CSV table of C-alpha atoms and ligand atoms in Angstrom, one decimal:
chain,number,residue,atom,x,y,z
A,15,UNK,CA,-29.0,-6.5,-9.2
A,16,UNK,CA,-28.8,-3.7,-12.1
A,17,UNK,CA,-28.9,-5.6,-15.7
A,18,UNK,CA,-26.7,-3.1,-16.6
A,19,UNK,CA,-23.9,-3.3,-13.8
A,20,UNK,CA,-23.6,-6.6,-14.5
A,21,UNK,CA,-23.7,-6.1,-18.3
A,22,UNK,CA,-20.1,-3.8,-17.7
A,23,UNK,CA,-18.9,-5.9,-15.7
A,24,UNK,CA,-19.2,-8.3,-18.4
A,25,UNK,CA,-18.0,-6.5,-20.6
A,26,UNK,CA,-14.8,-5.4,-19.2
A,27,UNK,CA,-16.0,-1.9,-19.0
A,28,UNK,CA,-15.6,0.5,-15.8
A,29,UNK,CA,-18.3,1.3,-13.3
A,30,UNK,CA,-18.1,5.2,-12.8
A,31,UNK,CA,-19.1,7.3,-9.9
A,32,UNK,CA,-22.6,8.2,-11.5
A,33,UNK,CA,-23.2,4.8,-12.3
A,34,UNK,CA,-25.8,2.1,-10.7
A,35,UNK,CA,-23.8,0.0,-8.5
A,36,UNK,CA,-25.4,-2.3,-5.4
A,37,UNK,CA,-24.8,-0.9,-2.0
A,38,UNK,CA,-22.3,-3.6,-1.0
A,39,UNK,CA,-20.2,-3.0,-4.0
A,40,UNK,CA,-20.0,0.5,-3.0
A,41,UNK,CA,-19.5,-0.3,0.4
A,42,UNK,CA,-16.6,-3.0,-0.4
A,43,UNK,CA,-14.8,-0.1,-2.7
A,44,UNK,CA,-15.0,2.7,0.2
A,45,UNK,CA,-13.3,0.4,2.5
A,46,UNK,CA,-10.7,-1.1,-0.3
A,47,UNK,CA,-9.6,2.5,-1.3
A,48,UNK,CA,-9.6,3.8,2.2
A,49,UNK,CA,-7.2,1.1,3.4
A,50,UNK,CA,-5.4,1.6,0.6
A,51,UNK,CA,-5.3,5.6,0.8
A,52,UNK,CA,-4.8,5.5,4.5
A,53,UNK,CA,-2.0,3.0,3.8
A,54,UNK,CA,0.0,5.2,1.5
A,55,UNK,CA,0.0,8.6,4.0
A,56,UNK,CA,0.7,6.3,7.2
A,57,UNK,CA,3.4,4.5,5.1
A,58,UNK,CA,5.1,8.1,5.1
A,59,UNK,CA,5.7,7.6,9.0
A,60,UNK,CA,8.2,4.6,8.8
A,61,UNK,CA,10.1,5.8,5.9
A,62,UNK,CA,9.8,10.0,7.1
A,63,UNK,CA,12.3,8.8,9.9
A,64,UNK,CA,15.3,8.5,8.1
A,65,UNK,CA,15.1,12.0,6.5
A,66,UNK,CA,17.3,13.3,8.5
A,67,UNK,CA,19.7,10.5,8.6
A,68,UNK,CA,20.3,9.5,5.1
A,69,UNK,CA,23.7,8.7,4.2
A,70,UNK,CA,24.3,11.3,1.3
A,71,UNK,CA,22.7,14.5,0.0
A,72,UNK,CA,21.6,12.4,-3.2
A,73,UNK,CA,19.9,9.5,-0.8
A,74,UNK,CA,18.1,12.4,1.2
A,75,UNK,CA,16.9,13.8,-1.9
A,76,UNK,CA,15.8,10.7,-3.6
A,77,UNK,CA,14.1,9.6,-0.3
A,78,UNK,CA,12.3,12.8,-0.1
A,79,UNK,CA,11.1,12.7,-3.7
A,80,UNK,CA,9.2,9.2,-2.3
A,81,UNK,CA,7.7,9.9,1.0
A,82,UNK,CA,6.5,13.0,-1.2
A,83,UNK,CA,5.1,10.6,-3.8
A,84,UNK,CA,3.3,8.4,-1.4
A,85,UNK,CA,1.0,11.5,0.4
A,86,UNK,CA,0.3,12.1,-3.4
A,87,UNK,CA,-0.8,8.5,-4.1
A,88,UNK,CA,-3.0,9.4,-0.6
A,89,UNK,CA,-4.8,12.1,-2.3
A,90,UNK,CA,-5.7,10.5,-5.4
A,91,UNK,CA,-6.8,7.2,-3.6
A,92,UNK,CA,-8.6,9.4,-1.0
A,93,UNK,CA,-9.9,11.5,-4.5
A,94,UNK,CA,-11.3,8.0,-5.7
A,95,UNK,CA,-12.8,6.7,-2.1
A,96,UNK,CA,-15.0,10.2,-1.8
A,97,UNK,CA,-16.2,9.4,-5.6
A,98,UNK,CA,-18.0,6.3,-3.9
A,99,UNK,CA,-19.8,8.8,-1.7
A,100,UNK,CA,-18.3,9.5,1.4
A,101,UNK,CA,-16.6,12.8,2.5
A,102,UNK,CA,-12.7,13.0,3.4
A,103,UNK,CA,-13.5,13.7,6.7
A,104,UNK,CA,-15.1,10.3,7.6
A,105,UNK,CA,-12.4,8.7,5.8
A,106,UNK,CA,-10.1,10.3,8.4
A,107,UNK,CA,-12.0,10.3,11.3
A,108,UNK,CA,-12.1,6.0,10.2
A,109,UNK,CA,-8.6,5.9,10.4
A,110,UNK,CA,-7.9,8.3,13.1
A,111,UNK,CA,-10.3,5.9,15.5
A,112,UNK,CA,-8.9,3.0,14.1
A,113,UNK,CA,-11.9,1.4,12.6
A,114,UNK,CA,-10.2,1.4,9.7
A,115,UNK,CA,-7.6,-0.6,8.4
A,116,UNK,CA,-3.7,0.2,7.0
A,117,UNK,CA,-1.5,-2.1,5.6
A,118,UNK,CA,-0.2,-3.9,8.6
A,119,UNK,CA,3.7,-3.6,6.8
A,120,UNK,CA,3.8,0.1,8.5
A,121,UNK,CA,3.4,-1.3,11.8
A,122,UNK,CA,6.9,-2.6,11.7
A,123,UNK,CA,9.8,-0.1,13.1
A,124,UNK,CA,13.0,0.8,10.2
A,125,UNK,CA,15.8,0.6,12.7
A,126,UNK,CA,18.4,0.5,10.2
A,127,UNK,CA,19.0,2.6,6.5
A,128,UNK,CA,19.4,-0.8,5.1
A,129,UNK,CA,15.1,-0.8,6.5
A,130,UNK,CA,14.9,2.2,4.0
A,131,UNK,CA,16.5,-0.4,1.4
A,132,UNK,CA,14.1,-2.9,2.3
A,133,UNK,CA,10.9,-1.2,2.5
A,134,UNK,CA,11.9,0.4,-1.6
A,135,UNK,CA,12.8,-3.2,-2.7
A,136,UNK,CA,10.1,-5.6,-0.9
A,137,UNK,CA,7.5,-3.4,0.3
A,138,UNK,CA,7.1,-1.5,-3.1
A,139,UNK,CA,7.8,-4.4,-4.7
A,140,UNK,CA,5.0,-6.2,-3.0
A,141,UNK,CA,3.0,-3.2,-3.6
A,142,UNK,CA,3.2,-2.9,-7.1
A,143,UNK,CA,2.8,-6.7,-7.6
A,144,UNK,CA,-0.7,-6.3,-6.4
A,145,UNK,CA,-1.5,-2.9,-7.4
A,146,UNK,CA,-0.7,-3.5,-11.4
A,147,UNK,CA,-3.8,-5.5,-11.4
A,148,UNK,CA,-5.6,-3.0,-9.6
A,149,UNK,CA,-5.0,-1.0,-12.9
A,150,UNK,CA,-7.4,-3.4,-14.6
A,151,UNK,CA,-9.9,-2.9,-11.4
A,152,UNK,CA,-13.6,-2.5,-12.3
A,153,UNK,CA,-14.0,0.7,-10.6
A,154,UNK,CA,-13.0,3.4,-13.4
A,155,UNK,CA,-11.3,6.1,-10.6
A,156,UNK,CA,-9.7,3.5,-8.6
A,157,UNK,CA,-8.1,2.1,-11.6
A,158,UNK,CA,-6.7,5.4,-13.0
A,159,UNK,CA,-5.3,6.0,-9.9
A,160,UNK,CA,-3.3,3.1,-10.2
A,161,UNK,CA,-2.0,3.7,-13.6
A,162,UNK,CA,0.0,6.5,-12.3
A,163,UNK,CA,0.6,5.1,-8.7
A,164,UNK,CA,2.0,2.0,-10.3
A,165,UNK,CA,4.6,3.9,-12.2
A,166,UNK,CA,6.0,6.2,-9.4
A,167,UNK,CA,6.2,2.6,-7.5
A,168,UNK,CA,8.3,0.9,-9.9
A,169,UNK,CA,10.7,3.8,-9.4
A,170,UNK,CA,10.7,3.3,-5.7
A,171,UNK,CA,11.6,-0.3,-5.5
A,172,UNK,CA,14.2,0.7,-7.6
A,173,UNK,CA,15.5,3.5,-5.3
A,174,UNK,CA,15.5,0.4,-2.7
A,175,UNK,CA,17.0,-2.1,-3.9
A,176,UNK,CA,19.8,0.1,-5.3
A,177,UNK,CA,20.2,1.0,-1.8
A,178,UNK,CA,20.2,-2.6,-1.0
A,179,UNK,CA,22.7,-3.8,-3.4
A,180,UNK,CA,25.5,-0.6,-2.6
A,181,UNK,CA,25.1,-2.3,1.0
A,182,UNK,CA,25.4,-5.8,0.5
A,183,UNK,CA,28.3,-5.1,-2.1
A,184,UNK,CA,29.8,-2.7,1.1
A,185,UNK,CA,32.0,-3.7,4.2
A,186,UNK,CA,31.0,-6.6,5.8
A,187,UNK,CA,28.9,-4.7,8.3
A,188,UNK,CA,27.3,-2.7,5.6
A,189,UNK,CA,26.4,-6.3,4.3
A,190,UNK,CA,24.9,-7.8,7.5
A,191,UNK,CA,23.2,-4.8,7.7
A,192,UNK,CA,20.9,-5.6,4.3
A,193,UNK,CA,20.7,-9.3,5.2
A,194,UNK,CA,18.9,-8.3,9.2
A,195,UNK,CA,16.8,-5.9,6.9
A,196,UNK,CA,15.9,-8.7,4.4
A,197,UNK,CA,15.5,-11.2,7.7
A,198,UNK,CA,13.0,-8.6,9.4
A,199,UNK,CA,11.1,-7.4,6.3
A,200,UNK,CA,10.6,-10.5,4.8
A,201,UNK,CA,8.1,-12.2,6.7
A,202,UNK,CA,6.2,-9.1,7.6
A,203,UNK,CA,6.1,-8.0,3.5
A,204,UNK,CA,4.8,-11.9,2.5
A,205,UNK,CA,1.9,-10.8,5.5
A,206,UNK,CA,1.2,-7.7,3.4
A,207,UNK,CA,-0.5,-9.9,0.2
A,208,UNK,CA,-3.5,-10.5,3.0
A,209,UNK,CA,-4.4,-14.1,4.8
A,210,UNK,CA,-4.4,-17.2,2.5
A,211,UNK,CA,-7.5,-17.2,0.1
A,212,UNK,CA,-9.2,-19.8,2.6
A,213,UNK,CA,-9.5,-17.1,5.0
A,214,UNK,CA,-10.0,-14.0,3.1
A,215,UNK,CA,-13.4,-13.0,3.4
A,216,UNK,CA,-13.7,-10.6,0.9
A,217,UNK,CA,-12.0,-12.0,-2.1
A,218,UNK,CA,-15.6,-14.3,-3.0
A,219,UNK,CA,-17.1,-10.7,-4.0
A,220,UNK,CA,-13.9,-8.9,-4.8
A,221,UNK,CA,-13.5,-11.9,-7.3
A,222,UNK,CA,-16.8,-11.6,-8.6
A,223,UNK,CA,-17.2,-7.8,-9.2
A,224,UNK,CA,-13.6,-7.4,-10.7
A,225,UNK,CA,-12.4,-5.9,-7.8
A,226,UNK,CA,-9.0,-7.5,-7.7
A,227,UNK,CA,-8.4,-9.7,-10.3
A,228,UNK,CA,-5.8,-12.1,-8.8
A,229,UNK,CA,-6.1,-13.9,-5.2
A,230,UNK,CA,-3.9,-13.7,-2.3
A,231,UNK,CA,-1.9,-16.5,-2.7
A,232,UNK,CA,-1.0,-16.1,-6.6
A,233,UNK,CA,0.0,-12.7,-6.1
A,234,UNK,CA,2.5,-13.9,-2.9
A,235,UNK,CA,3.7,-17.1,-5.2
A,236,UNK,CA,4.7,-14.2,-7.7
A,237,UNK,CA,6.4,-12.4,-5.4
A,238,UNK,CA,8.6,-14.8,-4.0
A,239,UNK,CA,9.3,-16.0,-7.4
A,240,UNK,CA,10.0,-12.5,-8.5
A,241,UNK,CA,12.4,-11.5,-5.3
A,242,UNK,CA,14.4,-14.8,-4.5
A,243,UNK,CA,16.6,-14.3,-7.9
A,244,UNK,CA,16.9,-10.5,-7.1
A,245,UNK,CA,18.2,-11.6,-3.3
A,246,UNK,CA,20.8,-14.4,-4.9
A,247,UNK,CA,22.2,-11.7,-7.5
A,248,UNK,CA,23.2,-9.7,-4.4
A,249,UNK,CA,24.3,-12.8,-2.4
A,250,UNK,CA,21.9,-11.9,0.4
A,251,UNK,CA,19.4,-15.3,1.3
A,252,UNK,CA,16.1,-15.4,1.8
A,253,UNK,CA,15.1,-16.3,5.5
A,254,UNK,CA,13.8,-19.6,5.0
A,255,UNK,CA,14.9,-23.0,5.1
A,256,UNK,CA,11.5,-24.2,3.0
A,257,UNK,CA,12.4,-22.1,0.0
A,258,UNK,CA,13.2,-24.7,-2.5
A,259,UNK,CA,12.0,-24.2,-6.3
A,260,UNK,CA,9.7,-26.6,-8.0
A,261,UNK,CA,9.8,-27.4,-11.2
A,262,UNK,CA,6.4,-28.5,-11.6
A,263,UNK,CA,4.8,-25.4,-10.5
A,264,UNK,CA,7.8,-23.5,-12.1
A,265,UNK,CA,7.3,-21.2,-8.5
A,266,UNK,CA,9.2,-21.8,-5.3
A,267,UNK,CA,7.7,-23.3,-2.3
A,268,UNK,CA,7.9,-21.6,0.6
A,269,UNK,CA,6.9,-21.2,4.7
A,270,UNK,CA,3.9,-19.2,5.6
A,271,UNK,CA,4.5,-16.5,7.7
A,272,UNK,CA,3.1,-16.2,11.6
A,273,UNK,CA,-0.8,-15.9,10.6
A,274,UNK,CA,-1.3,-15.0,14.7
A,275,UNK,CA,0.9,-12.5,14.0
A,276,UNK,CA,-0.3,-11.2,11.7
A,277,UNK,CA,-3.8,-10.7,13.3
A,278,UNK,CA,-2.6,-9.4,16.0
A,279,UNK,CA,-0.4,-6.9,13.8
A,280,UNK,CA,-3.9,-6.2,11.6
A,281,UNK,CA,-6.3,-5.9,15.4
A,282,UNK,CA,-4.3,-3.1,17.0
A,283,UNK,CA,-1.1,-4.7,18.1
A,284,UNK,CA,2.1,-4.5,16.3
A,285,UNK,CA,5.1,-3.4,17.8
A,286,UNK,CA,4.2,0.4,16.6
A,287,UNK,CA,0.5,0.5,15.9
A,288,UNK,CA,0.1,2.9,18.8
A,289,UNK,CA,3.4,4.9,17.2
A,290,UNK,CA,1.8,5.7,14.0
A,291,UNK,CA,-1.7,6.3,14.5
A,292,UNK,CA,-0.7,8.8,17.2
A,293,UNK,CA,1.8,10.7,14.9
A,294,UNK,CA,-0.9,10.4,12.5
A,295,UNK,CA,-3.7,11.8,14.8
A,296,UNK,CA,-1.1,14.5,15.6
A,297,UNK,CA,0.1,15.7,12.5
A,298,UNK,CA,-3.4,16.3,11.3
A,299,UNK,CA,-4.5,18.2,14.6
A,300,UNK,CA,-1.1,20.3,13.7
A,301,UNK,CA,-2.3,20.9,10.2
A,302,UNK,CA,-6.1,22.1,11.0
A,303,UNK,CA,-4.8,25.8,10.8
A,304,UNK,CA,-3.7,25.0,7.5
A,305,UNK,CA,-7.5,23.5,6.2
A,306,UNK,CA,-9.0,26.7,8.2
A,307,UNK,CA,-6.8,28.8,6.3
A,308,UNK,CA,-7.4,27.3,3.1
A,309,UNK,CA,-11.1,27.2,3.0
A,310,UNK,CA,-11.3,30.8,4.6
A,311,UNK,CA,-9.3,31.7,1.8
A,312,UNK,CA,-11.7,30.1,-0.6
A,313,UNK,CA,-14.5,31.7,0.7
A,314,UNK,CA,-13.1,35.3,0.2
A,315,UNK,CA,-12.0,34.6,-3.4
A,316,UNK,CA,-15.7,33.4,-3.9
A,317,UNK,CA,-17.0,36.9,-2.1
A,318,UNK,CA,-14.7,38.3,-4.5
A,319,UNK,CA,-15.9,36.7,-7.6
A,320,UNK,CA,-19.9,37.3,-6.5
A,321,UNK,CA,-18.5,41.3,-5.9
A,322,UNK,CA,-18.0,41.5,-9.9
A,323,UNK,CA,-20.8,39.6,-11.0
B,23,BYC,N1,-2.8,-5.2,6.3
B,23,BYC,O1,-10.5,-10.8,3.0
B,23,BYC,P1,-9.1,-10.2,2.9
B,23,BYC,C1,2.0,1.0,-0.4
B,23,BYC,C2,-7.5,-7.3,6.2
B,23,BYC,S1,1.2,0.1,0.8
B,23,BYC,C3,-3.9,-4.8,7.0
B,23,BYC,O2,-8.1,-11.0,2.1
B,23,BYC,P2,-9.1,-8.1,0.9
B,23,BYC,C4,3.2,1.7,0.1
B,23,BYC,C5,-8.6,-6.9,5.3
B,23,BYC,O3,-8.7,-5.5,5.2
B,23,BYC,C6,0.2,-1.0,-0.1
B,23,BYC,N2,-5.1,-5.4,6.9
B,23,BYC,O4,-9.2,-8.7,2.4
B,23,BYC,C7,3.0,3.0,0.7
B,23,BYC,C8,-9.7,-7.7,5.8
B,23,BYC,O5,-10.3,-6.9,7.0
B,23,BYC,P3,-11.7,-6.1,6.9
B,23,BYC,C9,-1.2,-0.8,0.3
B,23,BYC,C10,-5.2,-6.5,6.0
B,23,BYC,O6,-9.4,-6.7,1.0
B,23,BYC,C11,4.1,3.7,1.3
B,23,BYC,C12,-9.1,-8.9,6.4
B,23,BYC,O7,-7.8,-8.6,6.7
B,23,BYC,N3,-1.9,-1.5,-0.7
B,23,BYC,O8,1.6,1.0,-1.5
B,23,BYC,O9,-9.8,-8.9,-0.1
B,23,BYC,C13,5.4,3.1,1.1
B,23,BYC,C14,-9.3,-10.1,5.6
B,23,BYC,O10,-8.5,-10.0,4.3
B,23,BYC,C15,-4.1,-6.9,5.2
B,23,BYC,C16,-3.2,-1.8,-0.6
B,23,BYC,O11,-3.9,-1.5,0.4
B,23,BYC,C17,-2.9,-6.2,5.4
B,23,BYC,N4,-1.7,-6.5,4.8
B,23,BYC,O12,-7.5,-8.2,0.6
B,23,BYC,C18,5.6,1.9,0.5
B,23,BYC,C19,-3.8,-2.5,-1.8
B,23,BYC,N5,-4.4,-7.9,4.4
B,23,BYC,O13,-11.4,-4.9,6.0
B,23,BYC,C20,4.5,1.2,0.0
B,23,BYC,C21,-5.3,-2.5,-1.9
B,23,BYC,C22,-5.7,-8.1,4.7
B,23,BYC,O14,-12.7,-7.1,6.3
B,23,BYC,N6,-5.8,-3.6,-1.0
B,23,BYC,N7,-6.2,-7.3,5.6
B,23,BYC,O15,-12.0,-5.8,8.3
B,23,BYC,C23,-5.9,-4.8,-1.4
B,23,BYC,O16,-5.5,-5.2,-2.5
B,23,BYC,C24,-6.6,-5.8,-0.5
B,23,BYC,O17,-7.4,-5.0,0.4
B,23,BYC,C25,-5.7,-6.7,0.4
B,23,BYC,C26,-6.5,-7.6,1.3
B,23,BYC,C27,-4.9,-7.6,-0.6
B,23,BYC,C28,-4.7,-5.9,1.2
């Protein structure tokens, strides 16, 4: 180990791409940002579906602004993971052959608007909750990607949970509607902070190198703390009959969701794993012409340039 790595790392300060760094540190990054990055462009899938069907011109547009804003936050996570030494195309060809992970939240299907609602409000919500710390992550690309990441975020769990509060202040069908949203989301959202910290095998190192700076279970607990009064405001209730604040933790107790599940969701076998990594798989067969184009297009420009040299 590098006297000086773990000198930064001391001191607060970022490791950058040029910088010593062990192997595994390296290796734990790539596959961190890569999840991460793959999660953001397959998270477009879900929430992609209901262009077409929003409810207003001003819903479609907001929702478009978003999914547009998430393949962004996959280009400067994907920017960060190829710092770390590893080209785009491995990265892809990871997720594409599904040895690498996503978030296992997109696995879920948005049968409903009041899913678009749900996914802003909880799913962003859980997102930013873990990825503000990520700001304050060791690695010095990963965490400027955050900074900005984390502010678009905070603009789309507000773009879902104003969805969620027009419904549940609507008809009394437009209200049932946000409640089976909140009942289907919420378990599967809890799932998305990663197994309890007994069983997460890398949060030992991720702990140690100033990977992520909170555990699993802290960053749920705030979660729930932070949601529950949000859901009670709108009169919509929280799935779960364990909820039940406690004064001495000042946090509210609650169930754990289905761990086997949730392994099963994480292995391969949600109900729409198959789904998105095929429209995945497709959409970047359907966009080679594009890359061919691009970097022929590059090539000349450079012929070009040598031409007046
Ligand atoms: N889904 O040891 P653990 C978003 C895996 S989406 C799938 O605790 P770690 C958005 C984990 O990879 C937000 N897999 O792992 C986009 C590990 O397996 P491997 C995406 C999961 O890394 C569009 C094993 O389980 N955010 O922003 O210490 C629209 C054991 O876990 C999950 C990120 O990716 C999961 N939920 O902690 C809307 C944040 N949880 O790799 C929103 C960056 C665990 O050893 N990532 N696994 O085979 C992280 O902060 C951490 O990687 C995690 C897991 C908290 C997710």
């Amino acid at each position: 180990m590098d006297a000086n790595f773990e000198a930064k790392l001391a001191r607060n300060e970022n490791i950058e791409p040029k910088d010593w760094m062990p192997d595994i540190y390296r290796k734990h990054l790539i596959r961190q940002v890569s999840q991460h990055a793959h999660s953001e462009i397959i998270g477009m899938l879900p929430e992609g579906n209901w262009i077409t069907r929003a409810p207003s011109l001003r819903a479609k547009m907001v929702l478009i602004a978003k999914v547009q804003d998430e393949g962004g936050h996959g280009l400067y996570l994907y920017t960060a993971a190829e710092s770390l030494n590893i080209s785009r195309e491995e990265l892809l060809e990871q997720l594409h052959t599904g040895k690498a992970k996503y978030s296992s939240i997109f696995n879920y299907p948005t049968l409903t608007w009041a899913d678009i609602g749900a996914i802003g409000w909880l799913v962003d919500g859980a997102a930013i909750m873990n990825q503000v710390m990520l700001q304050r992550t060791s690695y010095g690309p990963y965490a400027r990607a955050m900074v900005r990441i984390c502010k678009e975020e905070s603009f789309h769990q507000r773009q879902g949970y104003e969805i969620t509060c027009k419904l549940a202040a609507g008809t009394k069908e437009q209200k049932e509607m946000a409640q089976d949203a909140l009942n289907r989301f919420w378990w599967p959202t809890l799932m998305m902070f990663g197994p309890p910290d007994a069983a997460s095998s890398n949060s030992e190192n991720a702990i140690k190198w100033k990977i992520k700076r909170e555990s699993n279970d802290q960053l749920r607990q705030r979660f729930v703390n932070q949601t529950v009064p949000q859901a009670e405001l709108i009169g919509l209730t929280i799935p779960d009959k364990n909820l039940e604040w406690n004064e001495a933790k000042k946090g509210y107790d609650f169930s754990d969701p289905d761990w086997k599940e949730f392994n099963n969701v994480i292995h391969g076998n949600g109900p729409c794993n198959r789904e998105r990594l095929g429209a995945r798989v497709k959409a970047h067969e359907n966009g080679r012409w594009v890359r061919e184009a691009a970097i022929a297009y590059a090539e000349k420009r450079k012929q070009k340039a040598a031409a007046y040299q």
